[in-house]
Amino acid sequence: MSKSTDIAELFNQYVMHTYAPTATLVSGSGCKVRDPDRMTYLDFTAGIAVHNVGHCHPKVVKAIQDQSETLVHCSNLFYNANQALLAQKLSKLSLGGKCFFCNSGAEANEAMVKLARAWGHEKGKYEVITFQNCFHGRTLAMVSATAQTKVQKGFDPLPIGFAYAEYNNLESVKAAINDKTVAIMLEAVQGEGGVLPATEEFMVGIRKLCDEKGLMMLCDEVQCGMGRTGKMFGWQHYPVKPDAFTLAKALASGVPMGALVASPAFSDVFQPGMHASTFGGNPLASAAALAVLDVIEEEHLLEQAEKMGALFMEGLNQFVDKFEQVLEVRGKGLMVGLVVEGSAKEVVDACREMGLLCCVAGQHVVRFVPPLNIKEDEMEEALDMISDALDQVYGEEEE
Ligand SMILES: *Cc1c(COP(=O)(O)O)cnc(C)c1O
């Protein structure tokens, strides 16, 4: 079982086809990953915005090793120090309230919607407004929250309690509000939907609407959080604070973990028995997340994401000039999308052949989310590979 063809065959025989995997990976370090046949790739998927501190960061590895020899799990029937320390850190970095821990992004968003419903219950309010092309996860309620037909198709009847508006269109949000509305939930930068940042006018307008109408403003930071965009949380690019937000993906660098972080006003809505998770915030996952936060601080990864993101976008913008089919570069920090005219998958496949792993975000956007501590020469190397890939897909350079 050491050849990629053998592994792929076994995988396809016994693992449900929810994905269509391409390369086989066996090890990773920083921005690089290796397949069983010793081919090395530059990893600009980073586990889909999971490895913000890079693959197998020594400090995270050490934290996981040490904690796994001490206490992996102990149930939330008992106190554990790591979870308390992690909650304190996240609180101090953001809203100053309390946290709830779980195991994934979808689950964190479920907790956030349950929090909003519990808060609105007495007033008969339960509906959450979400946005076209958003992505909030794959549980039934989050499928209902995710306003994309490709995610919802075949799973009806969907849970009720969601209404949809258009992203970056405040008027559409006003039109969607009714006397059942309890909250507005959005990504500061839409990820799966095509790497699309919210405008400042939109974020400020949403906050104002929430204040006027007595609604909660909820941010899904599962992809754009943890330093990805050059701020610790995506909403920090705007002069607003949400009432609650969620984290997952990069939170514990690949140890499955999600979190709901609330402002003080909403920190005591959940009372014992109202919500729970067996694994949520266990000592192992919390140890990994604490190490991730240390690395982000010690290695100045917010500044790094901003600096390298600007460099990368500058490099990519050359291709907009060069190729008619390359339309736009957009994103924030190291959450970057290249908008192309045709199929983004074609470009992703060509990049992989050149030795660069990246992924799509919607049909027409190639998504790049490398580790935030990527080195400048790795960035140059990636830009060369993207150049070659675009040459291959779109033919000769245009003059
Ligand atoms: C990936 C993602 C989710 C879902 O996270 P899972 O851990 O796969 O459940 C939710 N929201 C956003 C914005 C995401 O990018």
Tab-separated table of C-alpha atoms and ligand atoms in Angstrom:
chain	number	residue	atom	x	y	z
A	1	MET	CA	0.000	0.000	0.000
A	2	SER	CA	2.715	2.450	-0.856
A	3	LYS	CA	1.854	3.378	-4.435
A	4	SER	CA	-0.643	6.137	-5.185
A	5	THR	CA	-2.515	3.945	-7.694
A	6	ASP	CA	-3.030	1.194	-5.060
A	7	ILE	CA	-4.190	3.693	-2.476
A	8	ALA	CA	-6.615	5.354	-4.909
A	9	GLU	CA	-8.073	1.987	-5.911
A	10	LEU	CA	-8.705	0.910	-2.320
A	11	PHE	CA	-10.095	4.339	-1.465
A	12	ASN	CA	-12.528	4.349	-4.352
A	13	GLN	CA	-13.710	0.860	-3.484
A	14	TYR	CA	-14.488	1.563	0.168
A	15	VAL	CA	-14.944	5.330	0.652
A	16	MET	CA	-18.165	7.016	-0.461
A	17	HIS	CA	-17.713	9.275	-3.463
A	18	THR	CA	-18.556	12.599	-1.850
A	19	TYR	CA	-15.304	13.994	-3.251
A	20	ALA	CA	-13.320	13.257	-6.401
A	21	PRO	CA	-9.753	13.157	-5.013
A	22	THR	CA	-6.812	13.777	-7.333
A	23	ALA	CA	-3.323	13.494	-5.836
A	24	THR	CA	-2.443	11.120	-2.972
A	25	LEU	CA	-0.587	12.729	-0.084
A	26	VAL	CA	1.553	11.037	2.537
A	27	SER	CA	3.494	13.788	4.298
A	28	GLY	CA	3.749	17.526	4.645
A	29	SER	CA	6.037	20.177	6.039
A	30	GLY	CA	5.358	23.914	5.917
A	31	CYS	CA	4.080	24.753	2.436
A	32	LYS	CA	5.197	21.456	0.870
A	33	VAL	CA	3.473	18.073	0.635
A	34	ARG	CA	4.660	14.787	-0.846
A	35	ASP	CA	2.950	11.905	-2.589
A	36	PRO	CA	3.919	8.199	-2.234
A	37	ASP	CA	5.964	8.350	-5.437
A	38	ARG	CA	8.121	11.127	-3.938
A	39	MET	CA	6.630	13.891	-6.050
A	40	THR	CA	6.642	17.167	-4.095
A	41	TYR	CA	3.893	19.789	-4.420
A	42	LEU	CA	3.567	23.336	-3.204
A	43	ASP	CA	0.325	23.269	-1.255
A	44	PHE	CA	-1.852	26.318	-1.921
A	45	THR	CA	-4.949	24.498	-0.650
A	46	ALA	CA	-3.363	23.975	2.789
A	47	GLY	CA	-6.121	21.519	3.686
A	48	ILE	CA	-8.594	24.169	2.444
A	49	ALA	CA	-7.478	27.030	4.658
A	50	VAL	CA	-6.678	24.665	7.563
A	51	HIS	CA	-2.885	24.855	7.684
A	52	ASN	CA	-2.494	28.576	8.287
A	53	VAL	CA	0.711	27.827	10.223
A	54	GLY	CA	1.860	25.246	7.642
A	55	HIS	CA	1.863	21.448	7.672
A	56	CYS	CA	3.309	19.807	10.783
A	57	HIS	CA	4.490	23.012	12.434
A	58	PRO	CA	7.009	21.826	15.085
A	59	LYS	CA	5.276	23.792	17.849
A	60	VAL	CA	1.852	22.296	17.016
A	61	VAL	CA	3.352	18.798	16.658
A	62	LYS	CA	4.974	19.133	20.080
A	63	ALA	CA	1.745	20.375	21.699
A	64	ILE	CA	-0.202	17.413	20.245
A	65	GLN	CA	2.521	14.928	21.258
A	66	ASP	CA	2.761	16.209	24.827
A	67	GLN	CA	-0.990	16.419	25.354
A	68	SER	CA	-1.585	12.958	23.846
A	69	GLU	CA	0.683	11.498	26.521
A	70	THR	CA	-1.164	13.285	29.325
A	71	LEU	CA	-4.922	13.490	28.699
A	72	VAL	CA	-6.493	13.266	25.244
A	73	HIS	CA	-10.114	13.595	26.242
A	74	CYS	CA	-12.065	13.951	29.458
A	75	SER	CA	-15.675	14.997	28.604
A	76	ASN	CA	-17.215	18.350	29.357
A	77	LEU	CA	-18.621	16.843	32.557
A	78	PHE	CA	-15.231	17.899	33.931
A	79	TYR	CA	-13.103	21.051	33.792
A	80	ASN	CA	-10.022	21.113	31.608
A	81	ALA	CA	-7.458	23.912	31.674
A	82	ASN	CA	-6.670	23.970	27.942
A	83	GLN	CA	-10.259	24.710	26.969
A	84	ALA	CA	-10.457	27.535	29.519
A	85	LEU	CA	-7.182	29.062	28.318
A	86	LEU	CA	-8.270	28.818	24.688
A	87	ALA	CA	-11.635	30.438	25.399
A	88	GLN	CA	-9.873	33.245	27.271
A	89	LYS	CA	-7.512	33.863	24.327
A	90	LEU	CA	-10.271	33.900	21.719
A	91	SER	CA	-12.397	36.164	23.895
A	92	LYS	CA	-9.569	38.652	24.490
A	93	LEU	CA	-8.768	38.713	20.774
A	94	SER	CA	-12.355	39.480	19.807
A	95	LEU	CA	-15.617	40.240	21.624
A	96	GLY	CA	-14.763	39.851	25.315
A	97	GLY	CA	-17.459	37.244	25.947
A	98	LYS	CA	-17.605	33.440	26.155
A	99	CYS	CA	-17.006	30.489	23.794
A	100	PHE	CA	-18.534	27.097	23.019
A	101	PHE	CA	-16.402	24.383	21.382
A	102	CYS	CA	-17.343	21.638	18.926
A	103	ASN	CA	-15.707	19.745	16.071
A	104	SER	CA	-16.368	21.356	12.699
A	105	GLY	CA	-17.536	24.453	10.897
A	106	ALA	CA	-21.036	23.196	10.192
A	107	GLU	CA	-21.444	22.243	13.822
A	108	ALA	CA	-20.211	25.645	15.016
A	109	ASN	CA	-22.717	27.356	12.711
A	110	GLU	CA	-25.490	25.096	14.014
A	111	ALA	CA	-24.578	26.192	17.529
A	112	MET	CA	-24.660	29.842	16.444
A	113	VAL	CA	-28.104	29.491	14.861
A	114	LYS	CA	-29.363	27.630	17.945
A	115	LEU	CA	-28.012	30.470	20.096
A	116	ALA	CA	-29.893	33.029	17.980
A	117	ARG	CA	-33.097	30.971	18.119
A	118	ALA	CA	-32.831	30.488	21.887
A	119	TRP	CA	-32.355	34.239	22.268
A	120	GLY	CA	-35.298	35.103	20.002
A	121	HIS	CA	-37.599	32.362	21.218
A	122	GLU	CA	-39.712	34.368	23.652
A	123	LYS	CA	-40.402	36.984	20.994
A	124	GLY	CA	-41.336	34.311	18.425
A	125	LYS	CA	-38.307	35.153	16.270
A	126	TYR	CA	-36.322	32.377	14.584
A	127	GLU	CA	-35.562	33.216	10.959
A	128	VAL	CA	-31.938	33.793	9.938
A	129	ILE	CA	-31.089	35.734	6.784
A	130	THR	CA	-28.201	34.272	4.761
A	131	PHE	CA	-26.797	35.133	1.325
A	132	GLN	CA	-26.686	33.832	-2.213
A	133	ASN	CA	-23.430	31.909	-2.815
A	134	CYS	CA	-22.702	31.664	0.901
A	135	PHE	CA	-21.431	28.427	2.403
A	136	HIS	CA	-22.156	27.345	5.970
A	137	GLY	CA	-21.677	23.561	5.935
A	138	ARG	CA	-23.392	20.272	5.151
A	139	THR	CA	-25.622	19.391	8.069
A	140	LEU	CA	-29.308	19.590	7.129
A	141	ALA	CA	-29.859	22.975	8.757
A	142	MET	CA	-26.658	24.402	7.262
A	143	VAL	CA	-27.606	23.036	3.834
A	144	SER	CA	-30.803	25.006	4.268
A	145	ALA	CA	-28.754	28.053	5.332
A	146	THR	CA	-26.444	27.678	2.334
A	147	ALA	CA	-28.257	29.432	-0.504
A	148	GLN	CA	-26.784	27.369	-3.350
A	149	THR	CA	-28.879	24.918	-5.389
A	150	LYS	CA	-25.944	22.546	-5.905
A	151	VAL	CA	-25.704	22.097	-2.120
A	152	GLN	CA	-29.472	21.769	-1.508
A	153	LYS	CA	-30.566	19.700	-4.494
A	154	GLY	CA	-32.004	16.293	-3.603
A	155	PHE	CA	-32.285	16.862	0.148
A	156	ASP	CA	-35.665	18.486	0.491
A	157	PRO	CA	-37.706	19.008	2.513
A	158	LEU	CA	-35.146	21.353	4.050
A	159	PRO	CA	-35.466	22.688	7.593
A	160	ILE	CA	-37.310	26.005	7.643
A	161	GLY	CA	-36.044	29.179	9.267
A	162	PHE	CA	-33.780	30.704	6.627
A	163	ALA	CA	-34.372	33.535	4.174
A	164	TYR	CA	-31.949	34.586	1.450
A	165	ALA	CA	-30.673	37.962	0.354
A	166	GLU	CA	-28.056	39.126	-2.113
A	167	TYR	CA	-24.480	39.614	-0.860
A	168	ASN	CA	-23.247	43.213	-0.920
A	169	ASN	CA	-26.804	44.424	-1.565
A	170	LEU	CA	-28.228	46.097	1.516
A	171	GLU	CA	-31.633	46.774	-0.045
A	172	SER	CA	-32.147	43.032	-0.565
A	173	VAL	CA	-31.470	42.468	3.136
A	174	LYS	CA	-34.000	45.109	4.161
A	175	ALA	CA	-36.559	43.416	1.910
A	176	ALA	CA	-35.907	40.017	3.548
A	177	ILE	CA	-36.466	41.222	7.130
A	178	ASN	CA	-39.848	40.437	8.690
A	179	ASP	CA	-41.234	40.049	12.210
A	180	LYS	CA	-39.832	36.495	12.440
A	181	THR	CA	-36.255	37.563	11.640
A	182	VAL	CA	-33.822	36.934	14.487
A	183	ALA	CA	-30.386	37.299	12.875
A	184	ILE	CA	-28.300	38.004	9.777
A	185	MET	CA	-25.463	35.552	9.137
A	186	LEU	CA	-22.635	36.210	6.715
A	187	GLU	CA	-19.013	35.605	5.778
A	188	ALA	CA	-16.791	38.727	5.792
A	189	VAL	CA	-15.163	37.150	2.741
A	190	GLN	CA	-17.299	34.539	0.982
A	191	GLY	CA	-15.066	31.483	0.526
A	192	GLU	CA	-16.640	28.579	-1.366
A	193	GLY	CA	-18.898	31.048	-3.147
A	194	GLY	CA	-15.974	32.581	-5.016
A	195	VAL	CA	-13.534	34.430	-2.679
A	196	LEU	CA	-15.617	37.589	-2.559
A	197	PRO	CA	-15.063	40.183	0.199
A	198	ALA	CA	-17.941	42.177	1.673
A	199	THR	CA	-17.819	45.891	0.967
A	200	GLU	CA	-17.371	48.193	3.949
A	201	GLU	CA	-20.701	49.854	3.181
A	202	PHE	CA	-22.381	46.433	3.357
A	203	MET	CA	-20.843	45.331	6.667
A	204	VAL	CA	-21.534	48.693	8.288
A	205	GLY	CA	-25.070	48.669	6.863
A	206	ILE	CA	-25.747	45.160	8.235
A	207	ARG	CA	-24.561	46.218	11.705
A	208	LYS	CA	-26.787	49.285	11.576
A	209	LEU	CA	-29.800	47.253	10.427
A	210	CYS	CA	-29.230	44.734	13.237
A	211	ASP	CA	-29.069	47.533	15.812
A	212	GLU	CA	-32.187	49.260	14.481
A	213	LYS	CA	-34.289	46.097	14.200
A	214	GLY	CA	-32.989	44.253	17.254
A	215	LEU	CA	-31.325	41.410	15.306
A	216	MET	CA	-28.107	39.504	15.928
A	217	MET	CA	-25.235	39.979	13.505
A	218	LEU	CA	-23.546	36.603	13.043
A	219	CYS	CA	-20.251	36.088	11.183
A	220	ASP	CA	-19.111	32.741	9.789
A	221	GLU	CA	-15.331	32.988	10.153
A	222	VAL	CA	-14.733	29.296	9.465
A	223	GLN	CA	-12.665	30.023	6.354
A	224	CYS	CA	-11.649	33.687	6.621
A	225	GLY	CA	-10.739	33.564	10.336
A	226	MET	CA	-7.483	32.720	12.143
A	227	GLY	CA	-5.310	35.261	10.344
A	228	ARG	CA	-6.142	34.134	6.817
A	229	THR	CA	-7.028	37.624	5.551
A	230	GLY	CA	-4.313	39.567	7.383
A	231	LYS	CA	-6.452	40.210	10.476
A	232	MET	CA	-7.121	37.558	13.099
A	233	PHE	CA	-10.801	37.593	12.074
A	234	GLY	CA	-12.197	38.753	8.747
A	235	TRP	CA	-14.740	41.106	10.331
A	236	GLN	CA	-11.858	43.075	11.853
A	237	HIS	CA	-11.247	44.651	8.441
A	238	TYR	CA	-14.459	46.613	9.007
A	239	PRO	CA	-15.420	49.145	11.692
A	240	VAL	CA	-18.011	46.765	13.172
A	241	LYS	CA	-18.266	43.920	15.670
A	242	PRO	CA	-20.644	40.990	15.229
A	243	ASP	CA	-22.669	39.680	18.172
A	244	ALA	CA	-21.218	36.205	17.639
A	245	PHE	CA	-18.984	34.401	15.166
A	246	THR	CA	-17.750	30.908	14.396
A	247	LEU	CA	-14.347	29.336	13.760
A	248	ALA	CA	-13.171	25.919	12.592
A	249	LYS	CA	-10.824	25.037	9.683
A	250	ALA	CA	-7.510	26.615	10.815
A	251	LEU	CA	-8.381	26.759	14.507
A	252	ALA	CA	-6.452	23.634	15.563
A	253	SER	CA	-4.332	23.126	12.430
A	254	GLY	CA	-6.027	19.903	11.335
A	255	VAL	CA	-7.170	18.496	14.665
A	256	PRO	CA	-10.940	18.741	14.115
A	257	MET	CA	-12.274	21.666	16.130
A	258	GLY	CA	-14.971	24.313	15.839
A	259	ALA	CA	-15.853	27.242	18.077
A	260	LEU	CA	-18.673	29.673	18.663
A	261	VAL	CA	-17.524	32.979	20.130
A	262	ALA	CA	-20.140	35.372	21.534
A	263	SER	CA	-20.140	38.921	22.854
A	264	PRO	CA	-20.937	39.360	26.575
A	265	ALA	CA	-24.598	40.204	25.843
A	266	PHE	CA	-25.101	36.748	24.273
A	267	SER	CA	-22.675	34.694	26.369
A	268	ASP	CA	-25.213	33.351	28.850
A	269	VAL	CA	-28.076	32.473	26.502
A	270	PHE	CA	-27.117	28.788	26.642
A	271	GLN	CA	-27.725	27.238	30.045
A	272	PRO	CA	-26.769	23.694	31.161
A	273	GLY	CA	-28.579	21.102	29.066
A	274	MET	CA	-29.387	23.358	26.110
A	275	HIS	CA	-26.458	22.456	23.893
A	276	ALA	CA	-23.553	20.021	24.028
A	277	SER	CA	-20.711	18.214	22.301
A	278	THR	CA	-18.908	15.074	23.474
A	279	PHE	CA	-15.540	15.961	21.998
A	280	GLY	CA	-15.876	19.760	21.844
A	281	GLY	CA	-12.893	21.576	23.329
A	282	ASN	CA	-11.182	18.445	24.582
A	283	PRO	CA	-7.644	18.830	25.953
A	284	LEU	CA	-5.966	17.566	22.750
A	285	ALA	CA	-7.764	19.841	20.285
A	286	SER	CA	-7.483	22.798	22.659
A	287	ALA	CA	-3.729	22.217	23.052
A	288	ALA	CA	-3.331	22.280	19.274
A	289	ALA	CA	-5.373	25.487	18.985
A	290	LEU	CA	-3.383	27.191	21.750
A	291	ALA	CA	-0.185	26.331	19.869
A	292	VAL	CA	-1.674	27.724	16.626
A	293	LEU	CA	-2.489	31.037	18.327
A	294	ASP	CA	1.054	31.215	19.731
A	295	VAL	CA	2.568	30.606	16.307
A	296	ILE	CA	0.375	33.263	14.661
A	297	GLU	CA	1.611	35.753	17.233
A	298	GLU	CA	5.273	34.701	17.409
A	299	GLU	CA	5.738	34.523	13.647
A	300	HIS	CA	3.761	37.753	13.040
A	301	LEU	CA	1.524	35.877	10.639
A	302	LEU	CA	-1.091	38.636	10.369
A	303	GLU	CA	1.501	41.041	8.968
A	304	GLN	CA	2.911	38.177	6.932
A	305	ALA	CA	-0.462	37.313	5.399
A	306	GLU	CA	-1.013	40.924	4.438
A	307	LYS	CA	2.464	41.357	2.969
A	308	MET	CA	2.619	38.047	1.088
A	309	GLY	CA	-0.989	38.426	-0.024
A	310	ALA	CA	-0.198	41.801	-1.610
A	311	LEU	CA	2.857	40.317	-3.323
A	312	PHE	CA	0.891	37.341	-4.581
A	313	MET	CA	-1.985	39.432	-5.884
A	314	GLU	CA	0.470	41.731	-7.648
A	315	GLY	CA	1.988	38.656	-9.318
A	316	LEU	CA	-1.402	37.282	-10.308
A	317	ASN	CA	-2.511	40.616	-11.729
A	318	GLN	CA	0.122	40.236	-14.457
A	319	PHE	CA	-1.918	37.318	-15.758
A	320	VAL	CA	-5.021	39.508	-16.010
A	321	ASP	CA	-3.064	41.697	-18.415
A	322	LYS	CA	-1.531	38.736	-20.216
A	323	PHE	CA	-4.508	36.442	-20.802
A	324	GLU	CA	-7.870	37.479	-22.152
A	325	GLN	CA	-9.545	34.637	-20.214
A	326	VAL	CA	-8.163	35.748	-16.842
A	327	LEU	CA	-10.606	38.365	-15.621
A	328	GLU	CA	-9.850	39.459	-12.087
A	329	VAL	CA	-7.824	38.907	-8.910
A	330	ARG	CA	-9.723	39.379	-5.656
A	331	GLY	CA	-9.623	38.492	-1.983
A	332	LYS	CA	-7.967	39.667	1.216
A	333	GLY	CA	-4.567	38.758	2.629
A	334	LEU	CA	-3.744	35.181	1.642
A	335	MET	CA	-7.336	34.280	0.756
A	336	VAL	CA	-7.056	34.883	-2.957
A	337	GLY	CA	-9.260	34.134	-5.953
A	338	LEU	CA	-8.374	34.250	-9.643
A	339	VAL	CA	-11.524	34.736	-11.691
A	340	VAL	CA	-11.383	33.084	-15.124
A	341	GLU	CA	-13.799	33.065	-18.016
A	342	GLY	CA	-14.144	29.304	-18.472
A	343	SER	CA	-13.748	26.385	-16.096
A	344	ALA	CA	-11.611	27.059	-13.032
A	345	LYS	CA	-11.094	23.315	-12.648
A	346	GLU	CA	-9.105	23.247	-15.896
A	347	VAL	CA	-6.630	25.715	-14.385
A	348	VAL	CA	-6.512	23.804	-11.078
A	349	ASP	CA	-5.704	20.561	-12.962
A	350	ALA	CA	-2.979	22.268	-14.991
A	351	CYS	CA	-1.453	23.789	-11.824
A	352	ARG	CA	-1.339	20.337	-10.227
A	353	GLU	CA	0.533	18.971	-13.242
A	354	MET	CA	3.070	21.746	-12.723
A	355	GLY	CA	3.429	20.837	-9.032
A	356	LEU	CA	1.059	23.322	-7.386
A	357	LEU	CA	-2.047	22.283	-5.450
A	358	CYS	CA	-4.938	24.750	-5.446
A	359	CYS	CA	-8.710	24.372	-5.601
A	360	VAL	CA	-11.815	25.928	-7.100
A	361	ALA	CA	-14.324	28.212	-5.388
A	362	GLY	CA	-17.365	28.024	-7.588
A	363	GLN	CA	-17.160	27.352	-11.321
A	364	HIS	CA	-15.052	30.286	-12.392
A	365	VAL	CA	-12.732	31.044	-9.483
A	366	VAL	CA	-9.368	29.412	-8.752
A	367	ARG	CA	-8.761	29.646	-5.017
A	368	PHE	CA	-5.335	30.030	-3.400
A	369	VAL	CA	-5.056	29.695	0.389
A	370	PRO	CA	-1.399	28.857	1.152
A	371	PRO	CA	0.107	28.668	4.653
A	372	LEU	CA	0.531	32.192	6.052
A	373	ASN	CA	4.222	31.576	6.755
A	374	ILE	CA	4.976	30.797	3.124
A	375	LYS	CA	8.437	31.967	2.052
A	376	GLU	CA	9.024	34.479	-0.704
A	377	ASP	CA	10.876	31.998	-2.931
A	378	GLU	CA	7.999	29.518	-2.601
A	379	MET	CA	5.617	32.281	-3.652
A	380	GLU	CA	7.789	33.052	-6.710
A	381	GLU	CA	7.912	29.371	-7.557
A	382	ALA	CA	4.121	29.124	-7.332
A	383	LEU	CA	3.647	32.165	-9.589
A	384	ASP	CA	5.946	30.538	-12.183
A	385	MET	CA	3.876	27.357	-12.060
A	386	ILE	CA	0.619	29.298	-12.381
A	387	SER	CA	2.113	31.121	-15.371
A	388	ASP	CA	3.012	27.802	-17.021
A	389	ALA	CA	-0.418	26.363	-16.202
A	390	LEU	CA	-2.230	29.354	-17.719
A	391	ASP	CA	0.013	29.108	-20.791
A	392	GLN	CA	-0.979	25.469	-21.129
A	393	VAL	CA	-4.711	26.124	-20.746
A	394	TYR	CA	-5.043	29.370	-22.678
A	395	GLY	CA	-2.356	28.872	-25.303
A	396	GLU	CA	0.166	31.450	-26.397
A	397	GLU	CA	0.509	34.727	-24.536
A	398	GLU	CA	-1.377	37.529	-26.170
A	399	GLU	CA	0.590	40.543	-27.270
B	1	LIG	C1	-15.700	24.992	5.273
B	1	LIG	C2	-16.717	25.936	5.730
B	1	LIG	C3	-17.785	25.531	6.558
B	1	LIG	C4	-18.000	24.096	6.931
B	1	LIG	O1	-16.999	23.612	7.754
B	1	LIG	P1	-16.913	22.015	8.034
B	1	LIG	O2	-15.817	21.901	9.028
B	1	LIG	O3	-16.605	21.367	6.725
B	1	LIG	O4	-18.227	21.606	8.564
B	1	LIG	C5	-18.657	26.493	7.010
B	1	LIG	N1	-18.516	27.776	6.684
B	1	LIG	C6	-17.506	28.215	5.889
B	1	LIG	C7	-17.392	29.667	5.569
B	1	LIG	C8	-16.579	27.306	5.370
B	1	LIG	O5	-15.614	27.717	4.558
